XYZ file of N, CA and C in Angstrom:
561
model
N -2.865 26.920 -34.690
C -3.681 26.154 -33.763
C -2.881 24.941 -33.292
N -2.721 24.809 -31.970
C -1.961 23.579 -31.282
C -2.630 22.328 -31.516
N -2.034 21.400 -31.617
C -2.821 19.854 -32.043
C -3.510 19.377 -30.610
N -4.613 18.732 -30.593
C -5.037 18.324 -29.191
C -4.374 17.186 -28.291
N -4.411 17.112 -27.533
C -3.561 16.505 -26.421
C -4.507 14.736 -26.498
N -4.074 14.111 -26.914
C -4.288 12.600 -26.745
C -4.853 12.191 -25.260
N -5.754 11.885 -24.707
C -5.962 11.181 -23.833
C -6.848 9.785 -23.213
N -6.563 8.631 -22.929
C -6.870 7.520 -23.077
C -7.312 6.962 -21.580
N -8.599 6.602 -21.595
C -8.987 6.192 -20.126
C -9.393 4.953 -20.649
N -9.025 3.663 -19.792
C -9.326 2.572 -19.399
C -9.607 2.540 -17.999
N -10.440 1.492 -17.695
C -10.891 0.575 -16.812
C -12.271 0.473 -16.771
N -12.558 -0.602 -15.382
C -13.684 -1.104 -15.356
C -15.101 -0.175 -15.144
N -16.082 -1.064 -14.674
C -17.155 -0.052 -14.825
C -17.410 1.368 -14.070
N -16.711 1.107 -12.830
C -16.107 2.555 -12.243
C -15.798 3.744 -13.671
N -14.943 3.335 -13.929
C -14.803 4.404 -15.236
C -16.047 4.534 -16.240
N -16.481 3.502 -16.707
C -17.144 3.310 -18.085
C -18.300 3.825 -17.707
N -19.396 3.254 -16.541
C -20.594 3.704 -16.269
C -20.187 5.103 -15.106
N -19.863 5.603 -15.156
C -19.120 6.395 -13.911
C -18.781 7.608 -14.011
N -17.133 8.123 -13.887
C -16.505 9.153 -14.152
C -16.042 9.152 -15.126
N -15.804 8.183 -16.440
C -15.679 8.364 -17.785
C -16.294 9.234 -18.447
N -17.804 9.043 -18.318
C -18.596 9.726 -19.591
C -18.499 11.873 -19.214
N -17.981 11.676 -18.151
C -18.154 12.624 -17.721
C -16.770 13.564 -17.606
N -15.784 13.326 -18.135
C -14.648 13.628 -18.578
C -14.315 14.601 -20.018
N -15.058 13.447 -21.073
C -14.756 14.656 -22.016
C -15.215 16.434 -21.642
N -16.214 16.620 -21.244
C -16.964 17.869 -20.694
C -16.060 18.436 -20.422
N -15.694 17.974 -18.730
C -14.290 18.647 -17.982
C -13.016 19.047 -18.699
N -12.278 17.751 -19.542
C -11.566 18.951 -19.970
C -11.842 19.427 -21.178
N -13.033 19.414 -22.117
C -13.009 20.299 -23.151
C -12.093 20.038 -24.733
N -12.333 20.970 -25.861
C -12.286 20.635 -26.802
C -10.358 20.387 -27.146
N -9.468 20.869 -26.167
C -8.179 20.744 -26.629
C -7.602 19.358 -25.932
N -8.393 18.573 -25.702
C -7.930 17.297 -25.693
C -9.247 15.858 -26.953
N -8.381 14.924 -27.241
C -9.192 14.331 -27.815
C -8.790 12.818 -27.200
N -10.249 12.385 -26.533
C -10.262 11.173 -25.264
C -10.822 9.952 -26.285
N -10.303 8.755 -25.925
C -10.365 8.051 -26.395
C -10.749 6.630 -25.006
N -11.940 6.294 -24.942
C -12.018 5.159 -23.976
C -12.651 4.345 -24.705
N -12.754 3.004 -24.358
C -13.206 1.853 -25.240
C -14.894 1.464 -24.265
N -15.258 1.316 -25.245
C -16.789 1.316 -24.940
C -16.938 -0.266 -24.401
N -16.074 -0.940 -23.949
C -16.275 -2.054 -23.367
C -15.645 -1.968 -21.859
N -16.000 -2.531 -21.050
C -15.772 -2.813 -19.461
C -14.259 -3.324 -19.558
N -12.765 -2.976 -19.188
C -11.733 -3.610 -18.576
C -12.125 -4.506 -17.730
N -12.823 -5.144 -16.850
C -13.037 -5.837 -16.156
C -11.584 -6.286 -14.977
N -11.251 -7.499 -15.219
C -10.239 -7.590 -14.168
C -8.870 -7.249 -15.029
N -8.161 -7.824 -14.764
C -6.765 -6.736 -14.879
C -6.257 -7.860 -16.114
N -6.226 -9.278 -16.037
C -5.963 -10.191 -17.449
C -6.281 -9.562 -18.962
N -7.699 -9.178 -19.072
C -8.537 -8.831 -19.686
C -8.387 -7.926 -20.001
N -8.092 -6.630 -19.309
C -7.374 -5.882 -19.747
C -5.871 -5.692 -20.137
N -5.379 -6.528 -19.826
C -3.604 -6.605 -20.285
C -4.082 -7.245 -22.082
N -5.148 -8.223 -21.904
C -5.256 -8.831 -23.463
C -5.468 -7.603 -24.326
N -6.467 -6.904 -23.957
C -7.309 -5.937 -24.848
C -5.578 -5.272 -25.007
N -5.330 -4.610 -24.316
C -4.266 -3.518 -24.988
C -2.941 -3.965 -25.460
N -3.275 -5.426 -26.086
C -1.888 -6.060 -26.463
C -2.630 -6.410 -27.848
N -3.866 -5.780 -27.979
C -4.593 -6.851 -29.201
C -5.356 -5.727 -29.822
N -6.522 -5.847 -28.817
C -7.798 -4.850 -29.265
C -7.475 -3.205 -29.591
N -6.997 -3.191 -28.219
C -7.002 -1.363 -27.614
C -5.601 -0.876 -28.181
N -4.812 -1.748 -28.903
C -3.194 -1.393 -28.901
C -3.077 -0.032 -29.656
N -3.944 -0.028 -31.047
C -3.717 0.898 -31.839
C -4.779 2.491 -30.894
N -5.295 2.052 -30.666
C -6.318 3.297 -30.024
C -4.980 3.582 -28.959
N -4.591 3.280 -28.274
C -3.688 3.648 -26.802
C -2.658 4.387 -27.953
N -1.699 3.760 -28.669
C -0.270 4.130 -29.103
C -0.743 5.762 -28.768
N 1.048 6.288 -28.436
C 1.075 7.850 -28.568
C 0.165 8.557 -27.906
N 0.076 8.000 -26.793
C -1.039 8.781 -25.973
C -0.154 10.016 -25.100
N -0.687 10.930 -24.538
C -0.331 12.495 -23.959
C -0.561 11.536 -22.368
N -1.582 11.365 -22.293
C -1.995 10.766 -20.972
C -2.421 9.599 -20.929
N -2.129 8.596 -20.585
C -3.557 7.446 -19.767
C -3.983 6.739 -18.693
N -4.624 7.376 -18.347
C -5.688 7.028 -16.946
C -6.064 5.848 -17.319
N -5.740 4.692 -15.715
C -6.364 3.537 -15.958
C -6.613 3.009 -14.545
N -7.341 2.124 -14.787
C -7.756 1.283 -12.710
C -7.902 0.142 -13.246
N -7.670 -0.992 -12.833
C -8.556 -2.227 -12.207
C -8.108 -2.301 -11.377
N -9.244 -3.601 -10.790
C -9.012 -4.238 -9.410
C -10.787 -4.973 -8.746
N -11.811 -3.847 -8.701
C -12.669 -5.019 -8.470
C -13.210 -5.924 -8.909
N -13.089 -6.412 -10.309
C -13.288 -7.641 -10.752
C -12.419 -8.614 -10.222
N -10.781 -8.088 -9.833
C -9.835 -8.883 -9.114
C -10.109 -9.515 -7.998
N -10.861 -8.670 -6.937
C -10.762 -9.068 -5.754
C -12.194 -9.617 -5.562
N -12.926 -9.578 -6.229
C -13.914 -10.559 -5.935
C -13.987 -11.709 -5.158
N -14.512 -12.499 -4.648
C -14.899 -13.342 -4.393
C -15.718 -14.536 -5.096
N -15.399 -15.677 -5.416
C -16.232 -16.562 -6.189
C -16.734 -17.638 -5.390
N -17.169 -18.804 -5.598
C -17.889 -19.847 -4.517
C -16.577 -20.294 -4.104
N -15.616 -20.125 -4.570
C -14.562 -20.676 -3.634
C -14.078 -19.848 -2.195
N -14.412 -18.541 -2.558
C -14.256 -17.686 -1.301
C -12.535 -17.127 -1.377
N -12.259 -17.466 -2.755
C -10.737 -16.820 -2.517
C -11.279 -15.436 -3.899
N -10.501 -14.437 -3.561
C -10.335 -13.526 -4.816
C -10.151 -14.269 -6.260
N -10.881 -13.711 -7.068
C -10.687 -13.931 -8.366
C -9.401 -13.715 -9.013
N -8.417 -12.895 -8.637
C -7.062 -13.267 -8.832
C -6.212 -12.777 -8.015
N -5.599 -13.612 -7.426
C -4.223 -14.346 -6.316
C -3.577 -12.989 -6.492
N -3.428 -12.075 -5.593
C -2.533 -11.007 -4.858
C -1.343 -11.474 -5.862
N -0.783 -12.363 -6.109
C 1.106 -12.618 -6.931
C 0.127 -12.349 -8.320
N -0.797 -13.079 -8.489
C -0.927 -13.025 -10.043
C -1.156 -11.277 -10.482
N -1.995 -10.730 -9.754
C -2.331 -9.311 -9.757
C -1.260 -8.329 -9.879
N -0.407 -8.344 -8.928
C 0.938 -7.973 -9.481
C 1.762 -7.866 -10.325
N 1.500 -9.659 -10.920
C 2.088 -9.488 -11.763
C 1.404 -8.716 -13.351
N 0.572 -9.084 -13.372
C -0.154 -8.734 -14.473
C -0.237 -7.115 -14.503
N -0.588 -6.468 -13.496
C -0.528 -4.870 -13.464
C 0.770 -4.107 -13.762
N 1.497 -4.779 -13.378
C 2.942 -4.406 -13.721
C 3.350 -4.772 -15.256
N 2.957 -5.440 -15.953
C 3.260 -6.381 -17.521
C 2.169 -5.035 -18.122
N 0.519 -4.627 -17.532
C 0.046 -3.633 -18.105
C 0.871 -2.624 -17.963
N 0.969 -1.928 -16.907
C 1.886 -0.447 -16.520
C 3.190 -0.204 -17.424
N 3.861 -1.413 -17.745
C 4.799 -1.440 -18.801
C 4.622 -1.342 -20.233
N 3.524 -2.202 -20.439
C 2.980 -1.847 -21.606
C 2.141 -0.141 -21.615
N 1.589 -0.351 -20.889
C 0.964 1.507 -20.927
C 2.416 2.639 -21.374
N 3.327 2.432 -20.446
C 4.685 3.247 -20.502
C 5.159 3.459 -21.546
N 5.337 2.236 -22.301
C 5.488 2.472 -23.817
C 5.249 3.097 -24.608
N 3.423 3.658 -24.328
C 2.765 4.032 -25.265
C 2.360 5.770 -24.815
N 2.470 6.240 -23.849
C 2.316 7.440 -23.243
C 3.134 7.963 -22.494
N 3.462 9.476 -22.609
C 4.350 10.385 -21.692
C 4.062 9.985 -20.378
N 2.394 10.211 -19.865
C 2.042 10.171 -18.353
C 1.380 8.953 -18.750
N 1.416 8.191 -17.381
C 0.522 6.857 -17.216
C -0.149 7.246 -15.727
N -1.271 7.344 -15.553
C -1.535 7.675 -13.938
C -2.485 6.074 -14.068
N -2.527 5.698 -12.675
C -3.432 4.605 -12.209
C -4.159 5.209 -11.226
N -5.480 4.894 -11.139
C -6.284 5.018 -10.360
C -6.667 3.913 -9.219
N -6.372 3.914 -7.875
C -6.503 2.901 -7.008
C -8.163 2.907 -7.273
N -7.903 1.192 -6.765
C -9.405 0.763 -6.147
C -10.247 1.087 -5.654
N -12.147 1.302 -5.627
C -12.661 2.726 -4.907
C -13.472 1.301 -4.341
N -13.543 1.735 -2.880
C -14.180 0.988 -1.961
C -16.099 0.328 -2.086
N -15.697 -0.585 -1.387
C -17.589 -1.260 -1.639
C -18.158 -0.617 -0.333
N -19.830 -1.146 -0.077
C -20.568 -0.783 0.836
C -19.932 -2.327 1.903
N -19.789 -2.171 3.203
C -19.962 -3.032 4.057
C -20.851 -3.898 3.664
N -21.152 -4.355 3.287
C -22.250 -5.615 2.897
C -22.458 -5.909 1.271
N -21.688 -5.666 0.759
C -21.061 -6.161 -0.285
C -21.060 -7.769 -0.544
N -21.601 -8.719 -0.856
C -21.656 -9.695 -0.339
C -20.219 -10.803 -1.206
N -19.436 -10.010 -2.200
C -18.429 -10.897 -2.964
C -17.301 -9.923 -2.922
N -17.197 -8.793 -2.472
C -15.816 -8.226 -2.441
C -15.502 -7.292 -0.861
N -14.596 -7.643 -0.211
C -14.439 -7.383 0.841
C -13.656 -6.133 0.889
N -13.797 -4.978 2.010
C -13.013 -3.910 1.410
C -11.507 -3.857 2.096
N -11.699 -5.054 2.624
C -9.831 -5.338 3.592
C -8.447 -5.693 2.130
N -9.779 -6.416 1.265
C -8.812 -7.263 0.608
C -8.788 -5.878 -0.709
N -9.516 -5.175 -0.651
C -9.257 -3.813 -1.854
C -8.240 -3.090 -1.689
N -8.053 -2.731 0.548
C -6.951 -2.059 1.081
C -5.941 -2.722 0.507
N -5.916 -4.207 0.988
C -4.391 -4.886 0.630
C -4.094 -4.888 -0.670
N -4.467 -5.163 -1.499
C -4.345 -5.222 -2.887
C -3.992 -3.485 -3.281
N -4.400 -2.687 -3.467
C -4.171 -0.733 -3.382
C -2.973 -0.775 -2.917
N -2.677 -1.417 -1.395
C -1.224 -0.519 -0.435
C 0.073 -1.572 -1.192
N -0.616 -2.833 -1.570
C 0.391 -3.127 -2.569
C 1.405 -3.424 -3.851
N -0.110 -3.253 -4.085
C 0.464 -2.616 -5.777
C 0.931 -0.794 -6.099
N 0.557 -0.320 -5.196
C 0.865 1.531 -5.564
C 2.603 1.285 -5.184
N 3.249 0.642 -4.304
C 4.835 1.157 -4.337
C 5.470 0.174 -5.502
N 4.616 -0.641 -6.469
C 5.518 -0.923 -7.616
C 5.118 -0.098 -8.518
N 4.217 0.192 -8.475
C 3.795 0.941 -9.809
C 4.544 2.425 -9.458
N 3.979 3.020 -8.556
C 5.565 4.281 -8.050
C 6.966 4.277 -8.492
N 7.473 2.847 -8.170
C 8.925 2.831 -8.512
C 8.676 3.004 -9.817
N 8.061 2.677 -11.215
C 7.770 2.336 -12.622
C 7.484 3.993 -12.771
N 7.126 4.720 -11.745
C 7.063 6.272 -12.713
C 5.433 6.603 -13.064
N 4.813 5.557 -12.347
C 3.218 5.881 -12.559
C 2.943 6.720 -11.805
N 2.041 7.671 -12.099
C 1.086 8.583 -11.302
C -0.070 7.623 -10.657
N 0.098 8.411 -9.717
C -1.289 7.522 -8.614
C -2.214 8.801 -8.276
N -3.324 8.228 -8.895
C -4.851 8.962 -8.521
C -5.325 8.092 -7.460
N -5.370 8.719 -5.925
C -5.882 7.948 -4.968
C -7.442 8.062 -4.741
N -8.244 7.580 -6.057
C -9.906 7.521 -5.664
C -10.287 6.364 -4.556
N -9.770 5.766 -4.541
C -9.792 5.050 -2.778
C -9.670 6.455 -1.571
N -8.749 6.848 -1.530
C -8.710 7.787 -0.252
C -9.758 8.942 -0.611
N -10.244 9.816 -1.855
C -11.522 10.482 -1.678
C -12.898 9.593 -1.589
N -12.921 8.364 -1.903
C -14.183 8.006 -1.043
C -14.322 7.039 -0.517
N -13.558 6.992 0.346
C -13.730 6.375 1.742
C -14.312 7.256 3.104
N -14.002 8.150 3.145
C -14.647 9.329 3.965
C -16.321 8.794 4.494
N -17.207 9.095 2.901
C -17.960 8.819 2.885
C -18.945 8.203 1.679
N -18.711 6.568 2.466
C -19.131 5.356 1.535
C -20.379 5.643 1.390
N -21.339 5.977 2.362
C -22.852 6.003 2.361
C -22.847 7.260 0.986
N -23.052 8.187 1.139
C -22.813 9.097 0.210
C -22.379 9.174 -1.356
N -21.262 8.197 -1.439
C -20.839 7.705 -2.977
C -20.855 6.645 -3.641
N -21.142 5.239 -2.741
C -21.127 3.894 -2.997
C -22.987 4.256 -2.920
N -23.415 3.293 -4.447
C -24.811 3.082 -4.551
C -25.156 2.348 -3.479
N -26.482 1.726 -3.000
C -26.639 1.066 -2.206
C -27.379 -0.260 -2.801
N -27.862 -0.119 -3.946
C -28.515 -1.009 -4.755
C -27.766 -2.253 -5.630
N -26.217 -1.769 -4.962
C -25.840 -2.641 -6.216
C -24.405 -2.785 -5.080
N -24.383 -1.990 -4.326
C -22.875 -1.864 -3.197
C -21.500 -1.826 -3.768
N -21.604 -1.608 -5.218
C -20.467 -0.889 -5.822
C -19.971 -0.304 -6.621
N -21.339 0.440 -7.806
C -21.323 1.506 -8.168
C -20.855 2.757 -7.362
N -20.737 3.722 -8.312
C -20.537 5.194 -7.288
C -22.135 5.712 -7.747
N -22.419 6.495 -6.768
C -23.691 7.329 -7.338
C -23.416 8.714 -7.561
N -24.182 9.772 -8.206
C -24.141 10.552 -9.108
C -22.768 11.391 -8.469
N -23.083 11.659 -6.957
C -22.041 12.404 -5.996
C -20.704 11.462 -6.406
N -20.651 10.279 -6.228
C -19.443 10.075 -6.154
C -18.469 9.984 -7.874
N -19.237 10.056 -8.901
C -19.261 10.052 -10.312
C -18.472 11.336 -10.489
N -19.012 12.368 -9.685
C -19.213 13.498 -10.251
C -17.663 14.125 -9.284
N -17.308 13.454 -8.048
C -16.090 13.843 -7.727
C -15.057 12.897 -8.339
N -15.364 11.860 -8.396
C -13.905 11.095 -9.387
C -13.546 11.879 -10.575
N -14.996 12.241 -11.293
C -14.449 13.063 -12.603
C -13.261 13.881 -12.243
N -13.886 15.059 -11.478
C -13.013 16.758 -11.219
C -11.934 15.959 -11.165
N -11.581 15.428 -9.443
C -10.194 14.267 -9.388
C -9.665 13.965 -11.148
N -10.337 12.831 -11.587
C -9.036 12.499 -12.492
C -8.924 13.560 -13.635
N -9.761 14.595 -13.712
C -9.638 15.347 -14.666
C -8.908 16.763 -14.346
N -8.941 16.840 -12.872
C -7.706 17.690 -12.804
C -6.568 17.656 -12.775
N -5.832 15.804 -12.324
C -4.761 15.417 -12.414
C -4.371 15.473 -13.878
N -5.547 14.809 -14.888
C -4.544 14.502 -15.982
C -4.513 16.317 -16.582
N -5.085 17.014 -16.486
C -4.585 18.693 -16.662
C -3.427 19.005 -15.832
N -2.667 18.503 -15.143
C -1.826 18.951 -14.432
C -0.287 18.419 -15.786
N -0.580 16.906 -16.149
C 0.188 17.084 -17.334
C 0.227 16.569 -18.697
N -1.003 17.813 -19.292
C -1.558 18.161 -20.743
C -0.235 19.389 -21.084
């Protein structure tokens, strides 16, 4: 009997309330998934957790799937993002390195878009932040899961409307297949 394939999903509530829970299912009993039952939130927070908390759960991973970003780009009463385009960079890149360490594949999952009326995260500043962090993380050897480009098509359809940035069941239920067929591509 072959040993099961390690696989480790982080990020924010996109994942956790989302296409996380809905992963183990997809791929089944020859992988054994490991996500942390707490929210990644913005991208700091998560660089802490997996230098501290998450370190021993991540080591020796087969795969790990990870996203932030909308806790990043928020908006606060100051009206600037919750963290500065340089700081974001930098910090995703200090994670992606640390992830590398610890797993064969590292895929990232871009940013998945809000409803137009979103009233603290704008979806210009999700584009900019996505088109510029994916060509460093590329050069680094990351896999890119583009859940930004499957739902953008159609926001009405996958973005809740009650909350303008949840996914709802439709859009839950295609991020899963998505990241669960990528990371089967290399189990």
């Amino acid at each position: 009997m072959s040993e099961k394939k390690k696989v480790v999903l982080l990020g924010d509530s996109i994942r956790l309330i989302g296409y996380g829970p809905k992963i183990p299912a997809l791929l089944g009993d020859a992988c054994e998934i490991w996500q942390p039952s707490d929210n990644g939130r913005f991208s700091v927070y998560t660089l802490r957790a997996i230098m501290y908390d998450w370190r021993e759960a991540i080591r020796d991973a087969d795969v790990i799937h990870w996203n932030n970003g909308l806790w990043d780009v928020q908006h606060g009463s100051d009206d600037q993002p919750l963290t500065p385009l340089d700081v974001y960079l930098l910090t995703m890149s200090r994670i992606a390195d640390i992830l590398l360490r610890n797993t064969k594949t590292l895929i990232f999952a871009t940013t998945t878009p809000v409803t137009a009326v979103h009233p603290d995260i704008a979806n210009s500043d999700i584009d900019r932040y996505n088109a510029t962090l994916v060509p460093i993380l590329k050069e680094k050897g990351v896999v890119i899961d583009d859940l930004h480009a499957l739902m953008v098509p159609d926001i009405d359809r996958f973005v809740r409307k009650d909350d303008n940035i949840h996914l709802t069941e439709d859009g839950n239920t295609v991020c899963a297949e998505a990241v669960a067929d990528l990371i089967r591509r290399f189990l």
